[in-house]
Every structure is written in structure tokens, then in C-alpha cells.
Short mmCIF file of C-alpha atoms and ligand atoms in Angstrom, two decimals:
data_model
loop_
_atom_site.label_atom_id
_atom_site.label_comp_id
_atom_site.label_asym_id
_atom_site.label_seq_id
_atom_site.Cartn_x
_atom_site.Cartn_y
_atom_site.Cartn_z
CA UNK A 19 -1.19 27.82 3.89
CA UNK A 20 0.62 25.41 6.05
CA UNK A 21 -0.42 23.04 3.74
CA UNK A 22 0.64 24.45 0.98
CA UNK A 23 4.22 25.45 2.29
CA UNK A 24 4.85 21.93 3.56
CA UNK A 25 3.80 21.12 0.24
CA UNK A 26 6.23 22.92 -1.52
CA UNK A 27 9.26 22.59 0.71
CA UNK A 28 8.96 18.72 0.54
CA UNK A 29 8.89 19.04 -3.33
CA UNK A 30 11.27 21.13 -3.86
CA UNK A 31 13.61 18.77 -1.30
CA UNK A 32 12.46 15.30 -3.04
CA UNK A 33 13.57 17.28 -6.72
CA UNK A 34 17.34 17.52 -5.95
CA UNK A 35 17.67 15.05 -2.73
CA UNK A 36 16.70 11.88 -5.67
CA UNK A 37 20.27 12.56 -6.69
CA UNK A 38 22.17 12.35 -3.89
CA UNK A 39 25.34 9.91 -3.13
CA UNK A 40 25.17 7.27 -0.65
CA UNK A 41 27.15 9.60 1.63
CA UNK A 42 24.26 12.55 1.07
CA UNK A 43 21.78 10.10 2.13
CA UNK A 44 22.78 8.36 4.66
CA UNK A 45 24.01 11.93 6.51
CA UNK A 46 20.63 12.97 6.04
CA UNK A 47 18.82 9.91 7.39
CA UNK A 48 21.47 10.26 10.61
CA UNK A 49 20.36 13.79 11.39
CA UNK A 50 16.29 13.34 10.75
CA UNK A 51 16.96 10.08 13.28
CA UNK A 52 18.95 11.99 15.89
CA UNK A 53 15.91 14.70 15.80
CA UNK A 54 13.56 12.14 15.64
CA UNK A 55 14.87 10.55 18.76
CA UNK A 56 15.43 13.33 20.31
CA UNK A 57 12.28 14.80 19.67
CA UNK A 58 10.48 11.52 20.87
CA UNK A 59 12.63 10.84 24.08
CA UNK A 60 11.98 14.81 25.14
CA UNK A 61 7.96 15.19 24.11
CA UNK A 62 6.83 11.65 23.72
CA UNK A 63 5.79 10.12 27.36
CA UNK A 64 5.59 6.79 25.70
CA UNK A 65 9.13 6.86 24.20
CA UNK A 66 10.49 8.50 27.23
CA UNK A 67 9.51 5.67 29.62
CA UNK A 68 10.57 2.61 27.18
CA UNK A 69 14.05 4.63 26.35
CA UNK A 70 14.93 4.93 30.12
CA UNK A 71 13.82 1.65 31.00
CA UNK A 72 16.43 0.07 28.49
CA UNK A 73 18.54 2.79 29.36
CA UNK A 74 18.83 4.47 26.49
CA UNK A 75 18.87 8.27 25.50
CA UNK A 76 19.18 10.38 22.13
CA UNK A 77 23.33 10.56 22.19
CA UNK A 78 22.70 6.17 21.89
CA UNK A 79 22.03 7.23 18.03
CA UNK A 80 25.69 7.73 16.78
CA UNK A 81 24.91 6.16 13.67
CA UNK A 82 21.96 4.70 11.47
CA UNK A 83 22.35 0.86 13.11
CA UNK A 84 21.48 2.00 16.07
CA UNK A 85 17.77 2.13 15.39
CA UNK A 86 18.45 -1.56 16.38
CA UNK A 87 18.92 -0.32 19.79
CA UNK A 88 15.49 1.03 20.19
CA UNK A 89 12.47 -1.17 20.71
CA UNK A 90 9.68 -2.03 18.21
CA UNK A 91 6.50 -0.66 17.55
CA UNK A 92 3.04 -2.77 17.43
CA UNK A 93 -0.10 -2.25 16.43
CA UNK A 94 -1.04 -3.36 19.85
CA UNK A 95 1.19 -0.87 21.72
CA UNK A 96 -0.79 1.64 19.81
CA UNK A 97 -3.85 0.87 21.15
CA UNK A 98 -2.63 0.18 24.37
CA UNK A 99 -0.91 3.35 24.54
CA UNK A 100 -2.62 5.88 21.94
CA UNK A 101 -2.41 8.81 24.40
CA UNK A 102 0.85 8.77 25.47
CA UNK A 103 2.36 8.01 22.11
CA UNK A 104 0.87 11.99 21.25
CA UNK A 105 3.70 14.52 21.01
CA UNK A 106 3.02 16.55 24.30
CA UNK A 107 4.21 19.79 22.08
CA UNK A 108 1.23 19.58 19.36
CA UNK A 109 -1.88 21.15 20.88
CA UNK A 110 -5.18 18.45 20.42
CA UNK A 111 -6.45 20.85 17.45
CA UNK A 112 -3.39 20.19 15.57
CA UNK A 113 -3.40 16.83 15.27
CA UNK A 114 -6.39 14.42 13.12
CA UNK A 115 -6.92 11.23 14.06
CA UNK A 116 -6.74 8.65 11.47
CA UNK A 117 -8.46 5.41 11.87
CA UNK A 118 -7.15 2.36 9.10
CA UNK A 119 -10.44 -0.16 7.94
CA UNK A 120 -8.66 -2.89 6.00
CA UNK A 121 -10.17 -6.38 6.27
CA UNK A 122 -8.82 -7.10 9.45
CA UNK A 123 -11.17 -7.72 13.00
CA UNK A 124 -9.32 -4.65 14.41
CA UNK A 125 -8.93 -1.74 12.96
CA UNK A 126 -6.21 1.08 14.03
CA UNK A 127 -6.21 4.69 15.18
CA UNK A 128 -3.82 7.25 15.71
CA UNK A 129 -2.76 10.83 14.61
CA UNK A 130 -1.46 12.93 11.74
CA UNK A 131 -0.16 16.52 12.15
CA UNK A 132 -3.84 18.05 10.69
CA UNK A 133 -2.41 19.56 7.56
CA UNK A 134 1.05 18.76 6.96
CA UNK A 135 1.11 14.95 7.63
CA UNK A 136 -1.27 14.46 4.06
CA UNK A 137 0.74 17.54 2.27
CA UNK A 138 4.34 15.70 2.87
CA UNK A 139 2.59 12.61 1.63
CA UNK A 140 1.35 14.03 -1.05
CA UNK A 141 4.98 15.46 -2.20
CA UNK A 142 5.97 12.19 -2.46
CA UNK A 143 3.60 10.67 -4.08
CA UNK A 144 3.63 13.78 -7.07
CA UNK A 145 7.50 13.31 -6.84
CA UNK A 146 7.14 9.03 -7.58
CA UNK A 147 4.72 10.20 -10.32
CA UNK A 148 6.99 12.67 -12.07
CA UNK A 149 8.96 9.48 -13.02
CA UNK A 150 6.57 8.57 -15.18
CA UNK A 151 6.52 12.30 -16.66
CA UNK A 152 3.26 13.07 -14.74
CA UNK A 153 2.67 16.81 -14.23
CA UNK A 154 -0.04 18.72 -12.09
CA UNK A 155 -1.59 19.89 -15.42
CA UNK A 156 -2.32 16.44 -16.65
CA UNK A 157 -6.33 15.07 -16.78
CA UNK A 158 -5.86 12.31 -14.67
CA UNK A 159 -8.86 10.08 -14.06
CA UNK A 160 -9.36 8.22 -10.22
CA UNK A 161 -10.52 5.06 -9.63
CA UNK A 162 -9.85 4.28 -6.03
CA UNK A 163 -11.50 4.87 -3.02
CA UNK A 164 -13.75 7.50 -3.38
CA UNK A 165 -16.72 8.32 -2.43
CA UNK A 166 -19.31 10.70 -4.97
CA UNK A 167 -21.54 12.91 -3.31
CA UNK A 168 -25.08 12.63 -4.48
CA UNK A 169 -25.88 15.84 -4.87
CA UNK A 170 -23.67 16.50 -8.46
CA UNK A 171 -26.00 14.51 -10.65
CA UNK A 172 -24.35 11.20 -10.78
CA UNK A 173 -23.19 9.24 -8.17
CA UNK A 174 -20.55 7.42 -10.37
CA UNK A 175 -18.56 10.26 -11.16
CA UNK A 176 -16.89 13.56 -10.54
CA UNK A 177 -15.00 16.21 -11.30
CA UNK A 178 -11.86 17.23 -9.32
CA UNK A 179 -8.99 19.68 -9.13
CA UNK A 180 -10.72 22.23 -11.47
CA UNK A 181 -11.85 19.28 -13.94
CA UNK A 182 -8.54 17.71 -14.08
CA UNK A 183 -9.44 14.73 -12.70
CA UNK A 184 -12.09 12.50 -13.01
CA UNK A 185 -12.97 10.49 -10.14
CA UNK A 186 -15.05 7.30 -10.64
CA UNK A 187 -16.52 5.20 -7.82
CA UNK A 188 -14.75 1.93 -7.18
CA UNK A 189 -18.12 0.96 -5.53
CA UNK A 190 -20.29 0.71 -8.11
CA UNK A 191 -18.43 -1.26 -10.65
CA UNK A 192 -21.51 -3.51 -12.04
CA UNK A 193 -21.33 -4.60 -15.77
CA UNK A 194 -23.47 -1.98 -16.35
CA UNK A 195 -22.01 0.97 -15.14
CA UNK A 196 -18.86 -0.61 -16.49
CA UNK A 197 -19.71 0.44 -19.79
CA UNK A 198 -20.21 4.02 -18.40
CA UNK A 199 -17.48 4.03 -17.29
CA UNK A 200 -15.40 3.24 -21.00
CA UNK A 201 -17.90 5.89 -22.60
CA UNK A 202 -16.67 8.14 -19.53
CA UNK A 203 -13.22 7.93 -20.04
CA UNK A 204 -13.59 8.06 -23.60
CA UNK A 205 -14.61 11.36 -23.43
CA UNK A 206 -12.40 12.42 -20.65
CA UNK A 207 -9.29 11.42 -22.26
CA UNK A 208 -6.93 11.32 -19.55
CA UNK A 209 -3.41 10.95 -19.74
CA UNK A 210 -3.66 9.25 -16.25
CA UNK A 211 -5.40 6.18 -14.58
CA UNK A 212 -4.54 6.51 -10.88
CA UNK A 213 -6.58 3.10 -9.11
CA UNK A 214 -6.25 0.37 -6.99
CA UNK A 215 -5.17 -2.61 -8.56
CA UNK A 216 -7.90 -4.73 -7.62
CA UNK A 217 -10.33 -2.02 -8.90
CA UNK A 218 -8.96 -1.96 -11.95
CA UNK A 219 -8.56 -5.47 -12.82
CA UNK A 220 -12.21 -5.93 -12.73
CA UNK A 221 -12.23 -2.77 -15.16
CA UNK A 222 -9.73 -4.48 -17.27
CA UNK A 223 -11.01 -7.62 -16.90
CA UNK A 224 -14.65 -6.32 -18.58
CA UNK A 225 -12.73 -4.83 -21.22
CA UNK A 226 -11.11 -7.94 -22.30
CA UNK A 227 -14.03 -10.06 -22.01
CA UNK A 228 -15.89 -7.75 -24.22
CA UNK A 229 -13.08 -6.69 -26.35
CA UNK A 230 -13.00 -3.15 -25.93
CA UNK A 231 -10.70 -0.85 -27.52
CA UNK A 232 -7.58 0.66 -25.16
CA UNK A 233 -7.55 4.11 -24.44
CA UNK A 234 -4.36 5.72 -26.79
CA UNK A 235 -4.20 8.71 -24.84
CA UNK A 236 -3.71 7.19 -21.14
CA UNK A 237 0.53 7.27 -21.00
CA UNK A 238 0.36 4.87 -17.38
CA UNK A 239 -1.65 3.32 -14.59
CA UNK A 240 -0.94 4.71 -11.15
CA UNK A 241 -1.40 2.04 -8.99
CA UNK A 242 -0.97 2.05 -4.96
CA UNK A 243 -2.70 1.00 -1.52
CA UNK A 244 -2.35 -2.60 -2.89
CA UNK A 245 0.07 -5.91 -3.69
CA UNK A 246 -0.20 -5.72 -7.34
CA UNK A 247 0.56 -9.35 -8.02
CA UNK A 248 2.32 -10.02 -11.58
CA UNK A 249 -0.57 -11.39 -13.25
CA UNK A 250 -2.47 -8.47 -12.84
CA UNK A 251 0.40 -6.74 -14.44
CA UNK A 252 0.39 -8.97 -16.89
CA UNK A 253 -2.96 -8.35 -17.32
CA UNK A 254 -2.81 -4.74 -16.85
CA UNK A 255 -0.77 -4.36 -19.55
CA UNK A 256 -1.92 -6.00 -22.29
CA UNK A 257 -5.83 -4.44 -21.87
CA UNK A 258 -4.80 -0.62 -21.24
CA UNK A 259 -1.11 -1.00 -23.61
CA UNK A 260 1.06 1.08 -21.04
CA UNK A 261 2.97 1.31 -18.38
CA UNK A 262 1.64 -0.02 -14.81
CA UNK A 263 3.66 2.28 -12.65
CA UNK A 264 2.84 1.29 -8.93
CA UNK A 265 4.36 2.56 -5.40
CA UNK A 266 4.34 1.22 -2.08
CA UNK A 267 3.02 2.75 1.16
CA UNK A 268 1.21 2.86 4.38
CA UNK A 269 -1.51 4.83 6.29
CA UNK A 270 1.35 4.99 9.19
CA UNK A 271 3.66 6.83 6.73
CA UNK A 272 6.93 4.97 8.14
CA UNK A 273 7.80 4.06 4.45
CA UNK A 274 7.54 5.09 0.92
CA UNK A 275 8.75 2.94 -1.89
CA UNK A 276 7.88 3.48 -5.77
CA UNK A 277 8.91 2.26 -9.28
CA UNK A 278 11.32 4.42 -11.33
CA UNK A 279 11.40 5.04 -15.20
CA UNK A 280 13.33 2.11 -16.35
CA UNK A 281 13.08 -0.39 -13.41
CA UNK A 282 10.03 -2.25 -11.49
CA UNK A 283 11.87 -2.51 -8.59
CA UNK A 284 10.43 -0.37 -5.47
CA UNK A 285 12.80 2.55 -4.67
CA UNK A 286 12.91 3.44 -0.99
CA UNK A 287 12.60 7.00 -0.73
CA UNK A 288 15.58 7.79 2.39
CA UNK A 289 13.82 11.08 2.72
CA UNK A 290 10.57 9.11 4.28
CA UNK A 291 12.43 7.21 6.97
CA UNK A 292 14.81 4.65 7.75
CA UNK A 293 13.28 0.89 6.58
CA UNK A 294 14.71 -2.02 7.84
CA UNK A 295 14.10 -5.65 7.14
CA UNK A 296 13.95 -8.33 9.83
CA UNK A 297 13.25 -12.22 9.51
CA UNK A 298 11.04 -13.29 12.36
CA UNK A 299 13.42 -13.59 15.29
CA UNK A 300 13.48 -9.60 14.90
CA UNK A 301 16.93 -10.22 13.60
CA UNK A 302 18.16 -7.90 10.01
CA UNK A 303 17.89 -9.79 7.10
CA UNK A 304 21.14 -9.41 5.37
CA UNK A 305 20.57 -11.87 2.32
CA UNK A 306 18.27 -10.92 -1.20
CA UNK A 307 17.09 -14.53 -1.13
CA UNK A 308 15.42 -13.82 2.14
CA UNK A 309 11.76 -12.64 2.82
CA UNK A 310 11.67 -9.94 6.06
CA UNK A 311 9.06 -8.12 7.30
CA UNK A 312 9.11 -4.45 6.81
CA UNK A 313 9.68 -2.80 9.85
CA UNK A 314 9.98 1.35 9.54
CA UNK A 315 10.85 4.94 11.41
CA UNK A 316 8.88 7.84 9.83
CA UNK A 317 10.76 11.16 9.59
CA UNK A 318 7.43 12.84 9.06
CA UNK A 319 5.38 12.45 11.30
CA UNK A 320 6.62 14.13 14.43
CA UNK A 321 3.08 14.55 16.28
CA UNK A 322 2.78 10.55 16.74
CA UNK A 323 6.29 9.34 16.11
CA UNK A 324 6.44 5.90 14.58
CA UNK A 325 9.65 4.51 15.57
CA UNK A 326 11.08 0.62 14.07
CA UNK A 327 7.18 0.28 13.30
CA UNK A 328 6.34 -3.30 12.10
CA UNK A 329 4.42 -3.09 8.93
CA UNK A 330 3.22 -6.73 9.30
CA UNK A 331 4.52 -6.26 4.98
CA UNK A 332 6.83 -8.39 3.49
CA UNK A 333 9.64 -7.80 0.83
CA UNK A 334 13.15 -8.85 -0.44
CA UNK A 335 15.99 -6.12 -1.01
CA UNK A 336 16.61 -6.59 -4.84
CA UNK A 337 20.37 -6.09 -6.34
CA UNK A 338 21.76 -2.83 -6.23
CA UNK A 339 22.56 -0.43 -8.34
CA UNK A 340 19.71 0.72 -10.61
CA UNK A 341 20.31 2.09 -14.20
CA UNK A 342 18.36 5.24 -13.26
CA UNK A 343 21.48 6.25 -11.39
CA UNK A 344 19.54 6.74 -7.47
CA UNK A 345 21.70 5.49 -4.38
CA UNK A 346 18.43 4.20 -2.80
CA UNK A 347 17.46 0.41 -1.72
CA UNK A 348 15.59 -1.40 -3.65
CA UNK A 349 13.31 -4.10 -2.77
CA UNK A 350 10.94 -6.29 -4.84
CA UNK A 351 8.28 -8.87 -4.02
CA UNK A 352 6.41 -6.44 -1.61
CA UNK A 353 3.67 -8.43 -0.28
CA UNK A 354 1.38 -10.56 2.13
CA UNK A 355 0.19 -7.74 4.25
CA UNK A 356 -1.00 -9.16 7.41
CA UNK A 357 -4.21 -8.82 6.58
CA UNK A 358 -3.54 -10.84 3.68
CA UNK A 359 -2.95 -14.18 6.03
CA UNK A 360 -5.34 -17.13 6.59
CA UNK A 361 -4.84 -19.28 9.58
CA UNK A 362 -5.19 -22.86 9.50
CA UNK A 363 -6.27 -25.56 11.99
CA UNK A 364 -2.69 -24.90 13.88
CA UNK A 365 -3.06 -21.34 14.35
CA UNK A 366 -0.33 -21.20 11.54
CA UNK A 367 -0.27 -17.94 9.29
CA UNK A 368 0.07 -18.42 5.26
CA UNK A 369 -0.07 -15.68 3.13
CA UNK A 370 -2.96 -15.77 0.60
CA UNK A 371 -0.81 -14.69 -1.98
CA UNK A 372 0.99 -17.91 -1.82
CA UNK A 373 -1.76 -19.93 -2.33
CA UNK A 374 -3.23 -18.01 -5.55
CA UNK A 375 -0.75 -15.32 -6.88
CA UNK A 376 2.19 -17.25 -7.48
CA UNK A 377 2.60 -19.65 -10.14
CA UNK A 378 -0.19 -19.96 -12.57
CA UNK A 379 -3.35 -21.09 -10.25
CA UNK A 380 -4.54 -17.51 -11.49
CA UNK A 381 -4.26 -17.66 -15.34
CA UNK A 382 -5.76 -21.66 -15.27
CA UNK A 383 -7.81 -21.83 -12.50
CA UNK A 384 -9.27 -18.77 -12.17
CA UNK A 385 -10.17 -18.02 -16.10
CA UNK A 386 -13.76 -18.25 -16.13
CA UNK A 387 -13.99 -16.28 -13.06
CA UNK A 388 -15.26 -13.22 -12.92
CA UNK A 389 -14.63 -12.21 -9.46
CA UNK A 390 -13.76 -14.36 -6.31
CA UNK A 391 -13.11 -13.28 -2.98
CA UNK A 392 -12.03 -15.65 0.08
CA UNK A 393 -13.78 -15.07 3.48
CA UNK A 394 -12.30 -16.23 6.57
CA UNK A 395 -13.48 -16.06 10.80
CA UNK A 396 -13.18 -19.57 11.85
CA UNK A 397 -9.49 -20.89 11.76
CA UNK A 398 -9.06 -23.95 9.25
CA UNK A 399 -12.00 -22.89 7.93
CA UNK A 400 -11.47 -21.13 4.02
CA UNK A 401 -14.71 -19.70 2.26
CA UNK A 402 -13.90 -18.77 -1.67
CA UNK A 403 -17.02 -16.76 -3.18
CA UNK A 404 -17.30 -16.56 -6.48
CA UNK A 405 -18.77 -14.94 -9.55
CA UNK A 406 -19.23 -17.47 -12.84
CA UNK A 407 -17.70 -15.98 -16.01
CA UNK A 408 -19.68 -16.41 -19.20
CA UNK A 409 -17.86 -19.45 -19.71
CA UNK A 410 -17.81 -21.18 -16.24
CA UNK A 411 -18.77 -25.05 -16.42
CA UNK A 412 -19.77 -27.09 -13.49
CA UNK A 413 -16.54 -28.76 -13.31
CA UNK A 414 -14.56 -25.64 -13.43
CA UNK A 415 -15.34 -25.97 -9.37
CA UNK A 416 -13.73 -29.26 -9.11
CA UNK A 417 -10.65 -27.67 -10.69
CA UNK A 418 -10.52 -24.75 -8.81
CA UNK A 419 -11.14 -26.68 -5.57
CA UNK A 420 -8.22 -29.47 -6.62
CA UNK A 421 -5.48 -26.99 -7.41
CA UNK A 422 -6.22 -24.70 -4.31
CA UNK A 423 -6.89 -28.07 -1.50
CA UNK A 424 -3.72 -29.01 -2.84
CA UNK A 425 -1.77 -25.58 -1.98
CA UNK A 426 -3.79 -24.70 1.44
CA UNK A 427 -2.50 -28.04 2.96
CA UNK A 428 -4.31 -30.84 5.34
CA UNK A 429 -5.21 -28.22 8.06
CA UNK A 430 -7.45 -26.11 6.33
CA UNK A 431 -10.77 -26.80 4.82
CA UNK A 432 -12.02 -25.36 1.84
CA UNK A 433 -15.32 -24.63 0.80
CA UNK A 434 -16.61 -22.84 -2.69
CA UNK A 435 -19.88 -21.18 -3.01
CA UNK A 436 -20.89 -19.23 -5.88
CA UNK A 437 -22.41 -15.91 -5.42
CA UNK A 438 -24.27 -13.25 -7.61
CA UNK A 439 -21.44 -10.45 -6.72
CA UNK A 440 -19.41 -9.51 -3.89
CA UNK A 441 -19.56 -6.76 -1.72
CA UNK A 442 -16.74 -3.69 -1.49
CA UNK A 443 -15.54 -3.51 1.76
CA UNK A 444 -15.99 -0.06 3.76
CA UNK A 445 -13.30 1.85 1.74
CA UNK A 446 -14.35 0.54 -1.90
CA UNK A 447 -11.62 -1.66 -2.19
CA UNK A 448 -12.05 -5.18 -3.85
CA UNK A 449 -10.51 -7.18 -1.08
CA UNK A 450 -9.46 -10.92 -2.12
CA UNK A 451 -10.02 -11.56 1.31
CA UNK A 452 -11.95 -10.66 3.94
CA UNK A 453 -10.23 -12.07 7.61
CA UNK A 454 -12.07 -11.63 10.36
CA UNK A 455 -9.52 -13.54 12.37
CA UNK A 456 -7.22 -11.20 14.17
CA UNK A 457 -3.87 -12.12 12.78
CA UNK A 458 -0.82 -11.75 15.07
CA UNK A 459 2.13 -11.50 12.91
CA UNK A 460 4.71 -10.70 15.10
CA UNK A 461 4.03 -14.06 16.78
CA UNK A 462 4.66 -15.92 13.90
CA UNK A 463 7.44 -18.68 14.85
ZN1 LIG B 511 15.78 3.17 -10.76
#
């Protein structure tokens, strides 16, 4: 029920709040922060201690700069301090803990309000959809990180949400079951592809290779949980002939940023929290030439606030307005998750994207690929595995290892090794890298 409610009210809020003026919104924002604070400083043992230590109480909040006043969040202060960062006002059986797996060494655990935390979520997430004229009644088909139960006869797929979606495992995504899955979705005819990207560009990627047929009654691809780098737009596109729709957000639910029906610039939902950018003196980033790291108060999680939480994501604010006629901020070029850095001999952080996204090292290099994943726990130390494509020649290695020596700089070896297939990680993503290294981004010079 609570679900359900929370459900609904969110909804119902997200429907008319889209609309708002600047004034509307940034009103709103200053109230849920003055609670928020409020909340935290009076129930929160962690926040109460750090707030009178800089000497700081909830009337400090007069308007929404003054999150500046407040101290940053880590991933490290959340281990260090899991307990005390629990609302004192939720009883234990309320709350869920929530453990991240990512590719990184250490993985991070804290708590949702059991029920409503995955409800609000989901409000946003149906809302972001709407834009591209999804509705609950549509057959949607899943190909993200699910796992099937053995027990239904298959352990590819399943059906969900009284057969309205059909959920196919990102984890078994041979080049035979591939084909099972095209005959699948054939006969599902959904109107909807909700994946990860990574999952499915390897789809895509099969289909293109064996030049299979689109699927005219899929409308969009729903993609989220991922970068989704512009090639595999690109690609995305031209294999499945619609719209790649994709939205931005985070276990921690500090921030919630999607795509809108005429623009591919991330819209930052104000009803999700107040996002800030800041360059790496923890200073704001004021210019849209300027890469920050996203750094974000949650409105809804009150159990386990997350206040100025840094993402360890990076984006750029993009010009405002857009044509769809919503006051929100806009970013674009959301990327290099921390756990999407290699470190070289220095100890120096580069994002991986850098080295294989941008520019065209992807559409040359990479063409008789068929999957590659880099592998990293030794710094200055790069493994690339890969899986030959029909048409990959011996020397096709030599390329590959020019163009990418040439990008990773002197301080970081490289070393190719080509491999039968590559294993999911834990959650059935297709990680392009697996780090092992703990990466410390907040103390990057
Ligand atoms: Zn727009």
C-alpha cells in the first residue's frame, strides 16, 4: 500500500511540477532543502555532529547556495559512518539496505526507506518514459540486469507485469541464444526495449553482423545504469531504426536526469534534489566548456539522507532553454564514472572513455571486434581482452595496440590478449572495464 501511495503521489506531482517556472522550482527545491536539513540536523547523529562542528544549523539554509555551506559526502564517510548516517526516527524494519557491485575493489552499502525509496524512483523513471509516449499498458521487453529463475522453463526468459514485459537475461548473451533472442522478440512484439547499453550493443552488434531485420513495432530503446557513448548511439540507431531514449541516475538516488522528446540533452529533474557541479578544488563550475563532477542532495531519501553527495560522475551544463518548454538544467556529456578510471604509473586517474569513446578509435579500431573488455589491478598496468570478429586479421592487434599506446600515454603499459568470451560481472552488466584498483576521485589534483 505504502508503495503504491508513494507511487501515485510522486506521479501525480512529476505530471504538473514538469511545467513549472523557474520561480515554481526553485521555491520548491528551497523548502524540500530546508526540511531536508532540518530533518538531518534533528534525527541524523552524523549530520548533527559535522553541522555543529562548522557551526552551522537549519536557519544557515536561507536560500538554495547555501548547500555550499554544508560539507560533502564520500563514499568513504559512508562506510566509516554507516550507522550514524541512519535517520534515528525510521525503526531498523523500515529501512533495506542496499549494497552497489560495480567494477570497483569496494563496493558500497547503505539504506533505502523499504518500500517507498524504489516506488519514488520508480515515478520518475515512468514519468522520463512518458516522454517518449510510454504507457503502463505497453509490452515492453527487458534486457538488463535480471536474473531468470530456473524453475519457469527457460532460464533466458520471462514473463513480467501480467505478460507485459518480457525480461531476457543479459547473462547469457552467446551467439546462440542471440538468435533466441530475435525469434523471442519477434514474437513478443514489444513496443519497448528497456536495456543497458552495453547489453544491447552486443545484441545490436549480432544483428548487424548477420543482417537481421529491425523490429517495426519497437517505438524506442530505454536505456539507463550506463554512459551511453555516441557511437553506440550511432550504432543503436541505425540496427533497431528508433529512438535511443536514455536517462541518468544513481543507486544513491541524489540525482535524476533524462532525455526529453525533442532534445538529447539530460534534463535534471528539480523534484529529485538539488545537483551541483564542482571542478576539483570543490569549487562550482560556472562555465559550459567546463567538465565538473556531479555532486548531489536527494530529497527522497529521508531514512539515510545524502547531502552534497559526490557522484565521482562527470558532466557539462549544456545551453539553456530547451524547445520542450521545461525550466530545468540541462547537462550533456555525462560520463567517466569513477569506476570508469585507469590509473597509470603516477597514480594519475584517466577516464577510459577518453581513451576509446571519443573520436573514432571505436568505429576503426575496434571493427572486427566482437567484444573487448579492459582489466585493470596493478597501476600502469592495462589488460584489453578481446573477442576476434569474423573478420579479425593478425595485424588488426598491431592497430589496435598503436592507436590505444598512443592515447594511454608513456606511463601505462598495455597489453592485448585475445580471449574466447568475457565474463558478466555480478549484476549482468557488460563492463568495458573491470578496475580492481580502488580509485580515489576526490583526490584527484
Ligand atoms: Zn527538453
Amino acid at each position: 500500500m505504502l508503495r503504491y501511495r508513494t507511487f501515485r503521489s510522486t506521479y501525480k506531482l512529476l505530471q504538473k511540477s514538469q511545467w513549472w517556472s523557474k520561480e515554481q522550482i526553485e521555491a520548491y527545491q528551497l523548502l524540500q532543502l530546508k526540511k531536508l536539513v532540518e530533518h538531518a540536523y534533528a534525527n541524523v547523529p552524523y549530520y548533527h555532529t559535522v553541522f555543529d562542528e562548522r557551526g552551522l544549523g537549519p536557519n544557515d539554509i536561507r536560500d538554495l547556495t547555501d548547500v555550499e555551506r554544508l560539507p560533502f559526502l564520500t563514499k568513504d564517510i559512508i562506510r566509516e559512518h554507516l550507522h550514524a548516517l541512519m535517520a534515528r526516527n525510521y525503526a531498523v524494519r523500515d529501512l533495506e539496505l542496499v549494497q552497489t557491485s560495480g567494477s570497483t575493489a569496494t563496493p558500497l552499502g547503505f539504506y533505502y526507506e523499504r518500500g517507498a525509496s524504489r516506488a519514488r524512483e520508480w515515478a520518475f523513471v515512468r514519468s522520463a518514459w512518458g516522454r517518449v509516449g510510454y504507457r503502463f499498458i505497453d509490452k515492453c521487453a527487458v534486457l538488463r540486469d535480471d536474473i531468470i529463475s530456473a524453475d519457469r522453463g527457460s532460464d533466458l526468459e520471462e514473463k513480467r507485469l501480467f505478460g507485459r514485459w518480457l525480461t531476457l537475461s543479459s547473462r547469457a548473451m552467446t551467439a546462440a541464444n542471440l538468435a533466441t533472442y530475435v525469434r523471442l522478440l519477434r514474437q513478443f512484439k514489444p513496443k519497448y526495449l528497456q536495456a543497458f547499453p552495453s547489453s544491447i550493443t552486443i545484441l545490436a552488434k549480432y544483428m548487424q553482423e548477420n543482417k537481421i531485420e529491425h523490429f517495426p513495432t519497437i517505438k524506442a530503446l530505454l536505456c539507463g545504469s550506463e554512459n551511453l557513448a555516441e557511437w553506440q548511439r550511432e550504432l543503436l540507431e541505425a540496427v533497431f531504426r528508433c529512438r535511443v531514449f536514455s536517462w541518468y541516475g544513481q543507486a544513491e538516488q541524489v540525482t535524476f536526469a533524462s532525455e526529453c522528446e525533442v532534445s538529447q540533452k539530460y534534463h535534471v529533474f528539480p523534484e529529485y534534489g538539488v545537483l551541483e557541479l564542482i571542478d576539483a578544488r570543490g569549487q562550482p563550475i560556472v562555465n559550459s566548456d567546463e567538465v565538473g563532477e556531479i555532486v548531489a542532495t536527494g530529497f527522497n531519501n529521508p531514512a539515510f539522507p545524502f547531502i552534497r553527495y559526490r557522484t565521482g560522475d562527470l558532466a557539462q551544463y549544456a545551453d539553456l532553454p530547451c524547445e520542450c518548454g521545461r525550466h530545468h538544467v540541462l547537462l550533456h556529456r555525462i560520463e567517466g564514472r569513477a569506476n570508469e578510471y585507469v590509473i597509470d604509473r603516477n597514480g594519475v586517474a584517466m577516464p577510459i572513455t577518453t581513451i576509446w569513446m571519443t573520436g573514432d578509435v571505436i568505429n576503426v579500431d575496434f571493427e572486427a571486434v566482437s567484444h573487448f573488455q579492459f582489466f585493470q589491478d596493478e597501476p600502469g598496468k592495462l589488460i584489453l581482452n578481446i573477442v576476434p570478429g569474423r573478420d579479425y586479421e593478425k595485424c588488426d592487434s598491431g592497430q589496435l595496440f598503436g592507436a590505444l599506446r598512443e592515447r594511454l600515454g608513456a606511463a601505462m603499459d598495455l597489453e592485448i590478449r585475445l580471449v574466447d568470451h568475457i565474463p558478466r560481472s555480478e549484476a549482468g552488466k557488460h563492463l568495458w572495464l573491470v578496475q580492481k584498483l580502488p580509485i580515489r576521485f576526490d583526490s584527484q589534483p
